[in-house]
mmCIF file of N, CA and C in Angstrom:
data_model
loop_
_atom_site.group_PDB
_atom_site.id
_atom_site.type_symbol
_atom_site.label_atom_id
_atom_site.label_comp_id
_atom_site.label_asym_id
_atom_site.label_seq_id
_atom_site.Cartn_x
_atom_site.Cartn_y
_atom_site.Cartn_z
ATOM 1 N N UNK A 1 7.951 -7.388 -14.200
ATOM 2 C CA UNK A 1 7.493 -8.741 -13.914
ATOM 3 C C UNK A 1 7.633 -9.028 -12.429
ATOM 4 N N UNK A 2 6.685 -9.753 -11.881
ATOM 5 C CA UNK A 2 6.715 -10.150 -10.479
ATOM 6 C C UNK A 2 7.007 -11.639 -10.405
ATOM 7 N N UNK A 3 7.869 -12.009 -9.486
ATOM 8 C CA UNK A 3 8.203 -13.420 -9.275
ATOM 9 C C UNK A 3 8.106 -13.759 -7.805
ATOM 10 N N UNK A 4 7.678 -14.998 -7.524
ATOM 11 C CA UNK A 4 7.724 -15.554 -6.181
ATOM 12 C C UNK A 4 8.674 -16.743 -6.218
ATOM 13 N N UNK A 5 9.671 -16.721 -5.363
ATOM 14 C CA UNK A 5 10.655 -17.800 -5.328
ATOM 15 C C UNK A 5 10.625 -18.446 -3.949
ATOM 16 N N UNK A 6 10.368 -19.759 -3.936
ATOM 17 C CA UNK A 6 10.259 -20.503 -2.689
ATOM 18 C C UNK A 6 11.552 -21.252 -2.388
ATOM 19 N N UNK A 7 11.743 -21.536 -1.109
ATOM 20 C CA UNK A 7 12.858 -22.370 -0.683
ATOM 21 C C UNK A 7 12.511 -23.024 0.645
ATOM 22 N N UNK A 8 13.254 -24.085 0.973
ATOM 23 C CA UNK A 8 13.121 -24.672 2.299
ATOM 24 C C UNK A 8 12.456 -26.028 2.380
ATOM 25 N N UNK A 9 11.980 -26.555 1.267
ATOM 26 C CA UNK A 9 11.362 -27.870 1.321
ATOM 27 C C UNK A 9 12.399 -28.964 1.518
ATOM 28 N N UNK A 10 11.928 -30.207 1.666
ATOM 29 C CA UNK A 10 12.847 -31.318 1.815
ATOM 30 C C UNK A 10 12.197 -32.521 2.439
ATOM 31 N N UNK A 11 13.053 -33.446 2.874
ATOM 32 C CA UNK A 11 12.609 -34.695 3.493
ATOM 33 C C UNK A 11 12.882 -34.622 4.988
ATOM 34 N N UNK A 12 11.880 -34.975 5.777
ATOM 35 C CA UNK A 12 12.028 -34.929 7.231
ATOM 36 C C UNK A 12 11.254 -36.096 7.833
ATOM 37 N N UNK A 13 11.682 -36.554 8.980
ATOM 38 C CA UNK A 13 10.965 -37.623 9.677
ATOM 39 C C UNK A 13 9.759 -37.050 10.419
ATOM 40 N N UNK A 14 8.776 -37.896 10.654
ATOM 41 C CA UNK A 14 7.601 -37.484 11.417
ATOM 42 C C UNK A 14 8.032 -36.910 12.760
ATOM 43 N N UNK A 15 7.406 -35.800 13.129
ATOM 44 C CA UNK A 15 7.774 -35.112 14.355
ATOM 45 C C UNK A 15 8.807 -34.019 14.155
ATOM 46 N N UNK A 16 9.402 -33.988 12.978
ATOM 47 C CA UNK A 16 10.433 -33.009 12.699
ATOM 48 C C UNK A 16 9.878 -31.672 12.261
ATOM 49 N N UNK A 17 10.795 -30.776 11.885
ATOM 50 C CA UNK A 17 10.425 -29.405 11.516
ATOM 51 C C UNK A 17 11.072 -28.986 10.210
ATOM 52 N N UNK A 18 10.413 -28.098 9.520
ATOM 53 C CA UNK A 18 10.938 -27.439 8.333
ATOM 54 C C UNK A 18 10.449 -25.997 8.325
ATOM 55 N N UNK A 19 11.189 -25.140 7.637
ATOM 56 C CA UNK A 19 10.766 -23.750 7.464
ATOM 57 C C UNK A 19 10.805 -23.399 5.991
ATOM 58 N N UNK A 20 9.675 -23.013 5.462
ATOM 59 C CA UNK A 20 9.578 -22.596 4.080
ATOM 60 C C UNK A 20 9.648 -21.075 4.001
ATOM 61 N N UNK A 21 10.273 -20.588 2.931
ATOM 62 C CA UNK A 21 10.340 -19.156 2.672
ATOM 63 C C UNK A 21 9.864 -18.885 1.255
ATOM 64 N N UNK A 22 9.294 -17.719 1.062
ATOM 65 C CA UNK A 22 8.848 -17.313 -0.281
ATOM 66 C C UNK A 22 9.083 -15.816 -0.414
ATOM 67 N N UNK A 23 9.963 -15.446 -1.336
ATOM 68 C CA UNK A 23 10.320 -14.051 -1.529
ATOM 69 C C UNK A 23 9.731 -13.529 -2.841
ATOM 70 N N UNK A 24 9.078 -12.394 -2.756
ATOM 71 C CA UNK A 24 8.525 -11.745 -3.951
ATOM 72 C C UNK A 24 9.489 -10.687 -4.442
ATOM 73 N N UNK A 25 9.632 -10.603 -5.758
ATOM 74 C CA UNK A 25 10.518 -9.596 -6.337
ATOM 75 C C UNK A 25 9.899 -9.045 -7.618
ATOM 76 N N UNK A 26 10.420 -7.888 -8.041
ATOM 77 C CA UNK A 26 9.908 -7.252 -9.249
ATOM 78 C C UNK A 26 9.426 -5.851 -8.949
ATOM 79 N N UNK A 27 8.594 -5.339 -9.832
ATOM 80 C CA UNK A 27 8.084 -3.975 -9.691
ATOM 81 C C UNK A 27 6.874 -3.968 -8.765
ATOM 82 N N UNK A 28 7.124 -4.193 -7.498
ATOM 83 C CA UNK A 28 6.061 -4.337 -6.507
ATOM 84 C C UNK A 28 5.726 -3.004 -5.883
ATOM 85 N N UNK A 29 4.440 -2.657 -5.950
ATOM 86 C CA UNK A 29 3.987 -1.433 -5.300
ATOM 87 C C UNK A 29 3.529 -1.750 -3.880
ATOM 88 N N UNK A 30 2.764 -2.812 -3.737
ATOM 89 C CA UNK A 30 2.324 -3.245 -2.404
ATOM 90 C C UNK A 30 1.903 -4.713 -2.478
ATOM 91 N N UNK A 31 1.993 -5.381 -1.316
ATOM 92 C CA UNK A 31 1.562 -6.771 -1.213
ATOM 93 C C UNK A 31 0.421 -6.861 -0.227
ATOM 94 N N UNK A 32 -0.667 -7.433 -0.647
ATOM 95 C CA UNK A 32 -1.834 -7.564 0.195
ATOM 96 C C UNK A 32 -1.756 -8.907 0.938
ATOM 97 N N UNK A 33 -2.703 -9.790 0.777
ATOM 98 C CA UNK A 33 -2.637 -11.086 1.453
ATOM 99 C C UNK A 33 -1.537 -11.968 0.867
ATOM 100 N N UNK A 34 -0.938 -12.776 1.716
ATOM 101 C CA UNK A 34 0.003 -13.809 1.296
ATOM 102 C C UNK A 34 -0.434 -15.118 1.947
ATOM 103 N N UNK A 35 -0.048 -16.219 1.324
ATOM 104 C CA UNK A 35 -0.486 -17.483 1.895
ATOM 105 C C UNK A 35 0.298 -18.663 1.361
ATOM 106 N N UNK A 36 0.013 -19.807 1.970
ATOM 107 C CA UNK A 36 0.602 -21.078 1.550
ATOM 108 C C UNK A 36 -0.524 -22.065 1.250
ATOM 109 N N UNK A 37 -0.395 -22.744 0.129
ATOM 110 C CA UNK A 37 -1.298 -23.817 -0.256
ATOM 111 C C UNK A 37 -0.463 -25.084 -0.402
ATOM 112 N N UNK A 38 -1.138 -26.218 -0.424
ATOM 113 C CA UNK A 38 -0.438 -27.463 -0.684
ATOM 114 C C UNK A 38 -1.306 -28.389 -1.534
ATOM 115 N N UNK A 39 -0.623 -29.263 -2.254
ATOM 116 C CA UNK A 39 -1.323 -30.230 -3.096
ATOM 117 C C UNK A 39 -0.637 -31.573 -2.987
ATOM 118 N N UNK A 40 -1.358 -32.538 -2.449
ATOM 119 C CA UNK A 40 -0.855 -33.903 -2.339
ATOM 120 C C UNK A 40 -1.258 -34.674 -3.594
ATOM 121 N N UNK A 41 -0.552 -35.749 -3.907
ATOM 122 C CA UNK A 41 -0.880 -36.547 -5.107
ATOM 123 C C UNK A 41 -2.341 -37.000 -5.102
ATOM 124 N N UNK A 42 -3.034 -36.756 -6.196
ATOM 125 C CA UNK A 42 -4.413 -37.180 -6.325
ATOM 126 C C UNK A 42 -5.422 -36.327 -5.584
ATOM 127 N N UNK A 43 -4.973 -35.232 -4.984
ATOM 128 C CA UNK A 43 -5.874 -34.370 -4.222
ATOM 129 C C UNK A 43 -5.885 -32.957 -4.783
ATOM 130 N N UNK A 44 -6.911 -32.197 -4.415
ATOM 131 C CA UNK A 44 -6.984 -30.807 -4.841
ATOM 132 C C UNK A 44 -6.050 -29.942 -4.013
ATOM 133 N N UNK A 45 -5.655 -28.821 -4.606
ATOM 134 C CA UNK A 45 -4.854 -27.861 -3.861
ATOM 135 C C UNK A 45 -5.708 -27.266 -2.752
ATOM 136 N N UNK A 46 -5.131 -27.168 -1.548
ATOM 137 C CA UNK A 46 -5.876 -26.652 -0.407
ATOM 138 C C UNK A 46 -5.098 -25.553 0.305
ATOM 139 N N UNK A 47 -5.836 -24.639 0.909
ATOM 140 C CA UNK A 47 -5.217 -23.567 1.673
ATOM 141 C C UNK A 47 -4.679 -24.124 2.988
ATOM 142 N N UNK A 48 -3.440 -23.790 3.285
ATOM 143 C CA UNK A 48 -2.815 -24.182 4.552
ATOM 144 C C UNK A 48 -2.907 -23.033 5.553
ATOM 145 N N UNK A 49 -2.472 -21.855 5.123
ATOM 146 C CA UNK A 49 -2.466 -20.694 6.010
ATOM 147 C C UNK A 49 -2.377 -19.430 5.173
ATOM 148 N N UNK A 50 -2.918 -18.341 5.718
ATOM 149 C CA UNK A 50 -2.822 -17.055 5.042
ATOM 150 C C UNK A 50 -2.560 -15.970 6.070
ATOM 151 N N UNK A 51 -2.053 -14.830 5.573
ATOM 152 C CA UNK A 51 -1.746 -13.709 6.454
ATOM 153 C C UNK A 51 -2.003 -12.410 5.704
ATOM 154 N N UNK A 52 -2.669 -11.482 6.363
ATOM 155 C CA UNK A 52 -2.941 -10.187 5.733
ATOM 156 C C UNK A 52 -1.725 -9.271 5.865
ATOM 157 N N UNK A 53 -1.772 -8.147 5.192
ATOM 158 C CA UNK A 53 -0.666 -7.185 5.283
ATOM 159 C C UNK A 53 -0.530 -6.654 6.707
ATOM 160 N N UNK A 54 -1.596 -6.697 7.468
ATOM 161 C CA UNK A 54 -1.564 -6.240 8.855
ATOM 162 C C UNK A 54 -1.194 -7.316 9.856
ATOM 163 N N UNK A 55 -1.008 -8.557 9.355
ATOM 164 C CA UNK A 55 -0.563 -9.630 10.225
ATOM 165 C C UNK A 55 -1.644 -10.547 10.748
ATOM 166 N N UNK A 56 -2.879 -10.378 10.318
ATOM 167 C CA UNK A 56 -3.938 -11.278 10.756
ATOM 168 C C UNK A 56 -3.799 -12.610 10.032
ATOM 169 N N UNK A 57 -3.874 -13.704 10.783
ATOM 170 C CA UNK A 57 -3.614 -15.029 10.222
ATOM 171 C C UNK A 57 -4.853 -15.912 10.207
ATOM 172 N N UNK A 58 -4.818 -16.900 9.317
ATOM 173 C CA UNK A 58 -5.889 -17.881 9.202
ATOM 174 C C UNK A 58 -5.251 -19.219 8.872
ATOM 175 N N UNK A 59 -5.740 -20.296 9.517
ATOM 176 C CA UNK A 59 -5.147 -21.616 9.331
ATOM 177 C C UNK A 59 -6.200 -22.669 9.012
ATOM 178 N N UNK A 60 -5.804 -23.664 8.240
ATOM 179 C CA UNK A 60 -6.636 -24.849 8.077
ATOM 180 C C UNK A 60 -6.668 -25.588 9.416
ATOM 181 N N UNK A 61 -7.799 -26.194 9.719
ATOM 182 C CA UNK A 61 -7.936 -26.893 11.002
ATOM 183 C C UNK A 61 -6.862 -27.963 11.187
ATOM 184 N N UNK A 62 -6.473 -28.604 10.094
ATOM 185 C CA UNK A 62 -5.532 -29.720 10.176
ATOM 186 C C UNK A 62 -4.116 -29.307 10.575
ATOM 187 N N UNK A 63 -3.819 -28.017 10.517
ATOM 188 C CA UNK A 63 -2.453 -27.567 10.820
ATOM 189 C C UNK A 63 -2.385 -26.647 12.027
ATOM 190 N N UNK A 64 -3.516 -26.290 12.593
ATOM 191 C CA UNK A 64 -3.527 -25.371 13.734
ATOM 192 C C UNK A 64 -2.695 -25.932 14.877
ATOM 193 N N UNK A 65 -1.859 -25.074 15.446
ATOM 194 C CA UNK A 65 -1.012 -25.481 16.561
ATOM 195 C C UNK A 65 0.311 -26.105 16.150
ATOM 196 N N UNK A 66 0.466 -26.424 14.861
ATOM 197 C CA UNK A 66 1.710 -27.043 14.381
ATOM 198 C C UNK A 66 2.444 -26.168 13.368
ATOM 199 N N UNK A 67 1.712 -25.474 12.523
ATOM 200 C CA UNK A 67 2.307 -24.630 11.490
ATOM 201 C C UNK A 67 2.030 -23.164 11.811
ATOM 202 N N UNK A 68 3.016 -22.320 11.550
ATOM 203 C CA UNK A 68 2.893 -20.899 11.826
ATOM 204 C C UNK A 68 3.318 -20.091 10.610
ATOM 205 N N UNK A 69 2.436 -19.205 10.160
ATOM 206 C CA UNK A 69 2.751 -18.334 9.036
ATOM 207 C C UNK A 69 3.172 -16.972 9.569
ATOM 208 N N UNK A 70 4.148 -16.363 8.917
ATOM 209 C CA UNK A 70 4.588 -15.022 9.276
ATOM 210 C C UNK A 70 5.095 -14.335 8.009
ATOM 211 N N UNK A 71 5.308 -13.044 8.106
ATOM 212 C CA UNK A 71 5.818 -12.317 6.949
ATOM 213 C C UNK A 71 6.711 -11.175 7.405
ATOM 214 N N UNK A 72 7.647 -10.825 6.511
ATOM 215 C CA UNK A 72 8.524 -9.685 6.714
ATOM 216 C C UNK A 72 8.216 -8.724 5.569
ATOM 217 N N UNK A 73 7.452 -7.699 5.858
ATOM 218 C CA UNK A 73 7.028 -6.783 4.799
ATOM 219 C C UNK A 73 8.207 -6.023 4.181
ATOM 220 N N UNK A 74 9.233 -5.763 4.957
ATOM 221 C CA UNK A 74 10.403 -5.055 4.428
ATOM 222 C C UNK A 74 11.146 -5.903 3.395
ATOM 223 N N UNK A 75 11.030 -7.225 3.534
ATOM 224 C CA UNK A 75 11.726 -8.137 2.618
ATOM 225 C C UNK A 75 10.777 -8.768 1.601
ATOM 226 N N UNK A 76 9.502 -8.388 1.644
ATOM 227 C CA UNK A 76 8.499 -8.975 0.731
ATOM 228 C C UNK A 76 8.526 -10.499 0.797
ATOM 229 N N UNK A 77 8.628 -11.030 2.001
ATOM 230 C CA UNK A 77 8.810 -12.456 2.186
ATOM 231 C C UNK A 77 7.782 -13.011 3.166
ATOM 232 N N UNK A 78 7.278 -14.197 2.847
ATOM 233 C CA UNK A 78 6.373 -14.914 3.744
ATOM 234 C C UNK A 78 7.033 -16.228 4.132
ATOM 235 N N UNK A 79 6.801 -16.642 5.368
ATOM 236 C CA UNK A 79 7.414 -17.850 5.904
ATOM 237 C C UNK A 79 6.339 -18.821 6.378
ATOM 238 N N UNK A 80 6.690 -20.094 6.411
ATOM 239 C CA UNK A 80 5.831 -21.102 7.017
ATOM 240 C C UNK A 80 6.721 -21.986 7.883
ATOM 241 N N UNK A 81 6.604 -21.824 9.191
ATOM 242 C CA UNK A 81 7.324 -22.675 10.128
ATOM 243 C C UNK A 81 6.466 -23.904 10.399
ATOM 244 N N UNK A 82 7.000 -25.069 10.106
ATOM 245 C CA UNK A 82 6.256 -26.312 10.237
ATOM 246 C C UNK A 82 6.896 -27.184 11.304
ATOM 247 N N UNK A 83 6.184 -27.412 12.387
ATOM 248 C CA UNK A 83 6.648 -28.244 13.492
ATOM 249 C C UNK A 83 5.741 -29.464 13.643
ATOM 250 N N UNK A 84 6.230 -30.462 14.348
ATOM 251 C CA UNK A 84 5.448 -31.678 14.598
ATOM 252 C C UNK A 84 4.835 -32.225 13.313
ATOM 253 N N UNK A 85 5.671 -32.314 12.292
ATOM 254 C CA UNK A 85 5.170 -32.735 10.987
ATOM 255 C C UNK A 85 4.693 -34.179 10.988
ATOM 256 N N UNK A 86 3.667 -34.420 10.181
ATOM 257 C CA UNK A 86 3.064 -35.741 10.064
ATOM 258 C C UNK A 86 3.171 -36.220 8.616
ATOM 259 N N UNK A 87 3.125 -37.525 8.381
ATOM 260 C CA UNK A 87 3.180 -38.025 6.996
ATOM 261 C C UNK A 87 2.082 -37.412 6.116
ATOM 262 N N UNK A 88 0.937 -37.112 6.678
ATOM 263 C CA UNK A 88 -0.141 -36.518 5.880
ATOM 264 C C UNK A 88 0.130 -35.064 5.488
ATOM 265 N N UNK A 89 1.207 -34.481 5.988
ATOM 266 C CA UNK A 89 1.610 -33.151 5.540
ATOM 267 C C UNK A 89 2.405 -33.211 4.237
ATOM 268 N N UNK A 90 2.738 -34.414 3.787
ATOM 269 C CA UNK A 90 3.492 -34.579 2.547
ATOM 270 C C UNK A 90 2.721 -34.015 1.369
ATOM 271 N N UNK A 91 3.351 -33.093 0.640
ATOM 272 C CA UNK A 91 2.695 -32.421 -0.489
ATOM 273 C C UNK A 91 3.684 -31.459 -1.146
ATOM 274 N N UNK A 92 3.284 -30.926 -2.280
ATOM 275 C CA UNK A 92 3.989 -29.789 -2.850
ATOM 276 C C UNK A 92 3.349 -28.530 -2.265
ATOM 277 N N UNK A 93 4.165 -27.676 -1.711
ATOM 278 C CA UNK A 93 3.688 -26.449 -1.075
ATOM 279 C C UNK A 93 3.935 -25.267 -2.009
ATOM 280 N N UNK A 94 2.883 -24.478 -2.196
ATOM 281 C CA UNK A 94 2.941 -23.315 -3.072
ATOM 282 C C UNK A 94 2.653 -22.055 -2.265
ATOM 283 N N UNK A 95 3.439 -21.021 -2.482
ATOM 284 C CA UNK A 95 3.086 -19.737 -1.877
ATOM 285 C C UNK A 95 2.250 -18.939 -2.868
ATOM 286 N N UNK A 96 1.470 -18.061 -2.320
ATOM 287 C CA UNK A 96 0.577 -17.205 -3.103
ATOM 288 C C UNK A 96 0.654 -15.787 -2.553
ATOM 289 N N UNK A 97 0.580 -14.816 -3.431
ATOM 290 C CA UNK A 97 0.578 -13.426 -2.980
ATOM 291 C C UNK A 97 -0.331 -12.588 -3.870
ATOM 292 N N UNK A 98 -1.101 -11.743 -3.230
ATOM 293 C CA UNK A 98 -1.963 -10.771 -3.917
ATOM 294 C C UNK A 98 -1.170 -9.471 -3.989
ATOM 295 N N UNK A 99 -0.693 -9.139 -5.203
ATOM 296 C CA UNK A 99 0.299 -8.066 -5.347
ATOM 297 C C UNK A 99 -0.201 -6.978 -6.273
ATOM 298 N N UNK A 100 0.017 -5.753 -5.841
ATOM 299 C CA UNK A 100 -0.187 -4.601 -6.717
ATOM 300 C C UNK A 100 1.188 -4.194 -7.247
ATOM 301 N N UNK A 101 1.340 -4.263 -8.545
ATOM 302 C CA UNK A 101 2.646 -3.973 -9.151
ATOM 303 C C UNK A 101 2.543 -2.751 -10.055
ATOM 304 N N UNK A 102 3.705 -2.318 -10.508
ATOM 305 C CA UNK A 102 3.756 -1.174 -11.421
ATOM 306 C C UNK A 102 4.261 0.064 -10.720
ATOM 307 N N UNK A 103 3.676 1.205 -11.081
ATOM 308 C CA UNK A 103 4.106 2.475 -10.529
ATOM 309 C C UNK A 103 2.895 3.225 -9.991
ATOM 310 N N UNK A 104 3.127 4.377 -9.430
ATOM 311 C CA UNK A 104 2.028 5.191 -8.910
ATOM 312 C C UNK A 104 1.061 5.553 -10.045
ATOM 313 N N UNK A 105 1.607 5.759 -11.240
ATOM 314 C CA UNK A 105 0.787 6.160 -12.380
ATOM 315 C C UNK A 105 0.024 4.982 -12.963
ATOM 316 N N UNK A 106 0.663 3.837 -13.022
ATOM 317 C CA UNK A 106 0.062 2.660 -13.659
ATOM 318 C C UNK A 106 0.187 1.462 -12.750
ATOM 319 N N UNK A 107 -0.915 1.059 -12.118
ATOM 320 C CA UNK A 107 -0.896 -0.057 -11.191
ATOM 321 C C UNK A 107 -1.704 -1.229 -11.734
ATOM 322 N N UNK A 108 -1.305 -2.417 -11.328
ATOM 323 C CA UNK A 108 -2.025 -3.625 -11.709
ATOM 324 C C UNK A 108 -2.038 -4.556 -10.518
ATOM 325 N N UNK A 109 -3.218 -5.045 -10.145
ATOM 326 C CA UNK A 109 -3.339 -5.960 -9.013
ATOM 327 C C UNK A 109 -3.656 -7.354 -9.525
ATOM 328 N N UNK A 110 -2.872 -8.326 -9.065
ATOM 329 C CA UNK A 110 -3.061 -9.691 -9.535
ATOM 330 C C UNK A 110 -2.536 -10.678 -8.507
ATOM 331 N N UNK A 111 -2.952 -11.925 -8.643
ATOM 332 C CA UNK A 111 -2.445 -12.992 -7.796
ATOM 333 C C UNK A 111 -1.274 -13.688 -8.458
ATOM 334 N N UNK A 112 -0.291 -14.055 -7.657
ATOM 335 C CA UNK A 112 0.905 -14.717 -8.169
ATOM 336 C C UNK A 112 1.186 -15.968 -7.343
ATOM 337 N N UNK A 113 1.749 -16.972 -8.025
ATOM 338 C CA UNK A 113 2.088 -18.244 -7.394
ATOM 339 C C UNK A 113 3.577 -18.512 -7.478
ATOM 340 N N UNK A 114 4.095 -19.158 -6.451
ATOM 341 C CA UNK A 114 5.447 -19.660 -6.503
ATOM 342 C C UNK A 114 5.500 -20.941 -7.320
ATOM 343 N N UNK A 115 6.719 -21.457 -7.530
ATOM 344 C CA UNK A 115 6.903 -22.627 -8.380
ATOM 345 C C UNK A 115 6.603 -23.939 -7.650
ATOM 346 N N UNK A 116 6.476 -23.877 -6.344
ATOM 347 C CA UNK A 116 6.205 -25.067 -5.549
ATOM 348 C C UNK A 116 7.474 -25.679 -4.988
ATOM 349 N N UNK A 117 7.369 -26.200 -3.778
ATOM 350 C CA UNK A 117 8.501 -26.881 -3.152
ATOM 351 C C UNK A 117 7.976 -28.147 -2.482
ATOM 352 N N UNK A 118 8.688 -29.249 -2.673
ATOM 353 C CA UNK A 118 8.238 -30.545 -2.166
ATOM 354 C C UNK A 118 8.580 -30.691 -0.687
ATOM 355 N N UNK A 119 7.590 -31.091 0.081
ATOM 356 C CA UNK A 119 7.785 -31.456 1.487
ATOM 357 C C UNK A 119 7.371 -32.916 1.639
ATOM 358 N N UNK A 120 8.300 -33.746 2.110
ATOM 359 C CA UNK A 120 8.023 -35.163 2.307
ATOM 360 C C UNK A 120 8.305 -35.521 3.765
ATOM 361 N N UNK A 121 7.298 -36.084 4.414
ATOM 362 C CA UNK A 121 7.431 -36.483 5.819
ATOM 363 C C UNK A 121 7.343 -37.999 5.893
ATOM 364 N N UNK A 122 8.417 -38.613 6.351
ATOM 365 C CA UNK A 122 8.453 -40.070 6.438
ATOM 366 C C UNK A 122 7.985 -40.536 7.823
ATOM 367 N N UNK A 123 7.378 -41.712 7.826
ATOM 368 C CA UNK A 123 6.852 -42.230 9.104
ATOM 369 C C UNK A 123 7.875 -43.075 9.834
#
């Protein structure tokens, strides 16, 4: 079984910073793209940032210059450093990973989601 476990959410004032972490565990053969999504009340889930296994990144326009995604392949972990936070960043943040699991003989590729972590930015 593959699991993604997130940590690092919380309450912060506007202009403040938070760092989210998401660690993948289980019978992991390889991890392809990883990313962070968010969902605010009454809104659809949206992509915040993604990163390939080679380190190429992609960001939503609304977070460029403020949020930074990174990953540690040795630890199967993806991070989201959030600076200059705004009240409109308030949402539940979910990590996502495209993972090939199993063994050399029997592999399975699938997408996995974390449980979500609440980020609240007060004005």
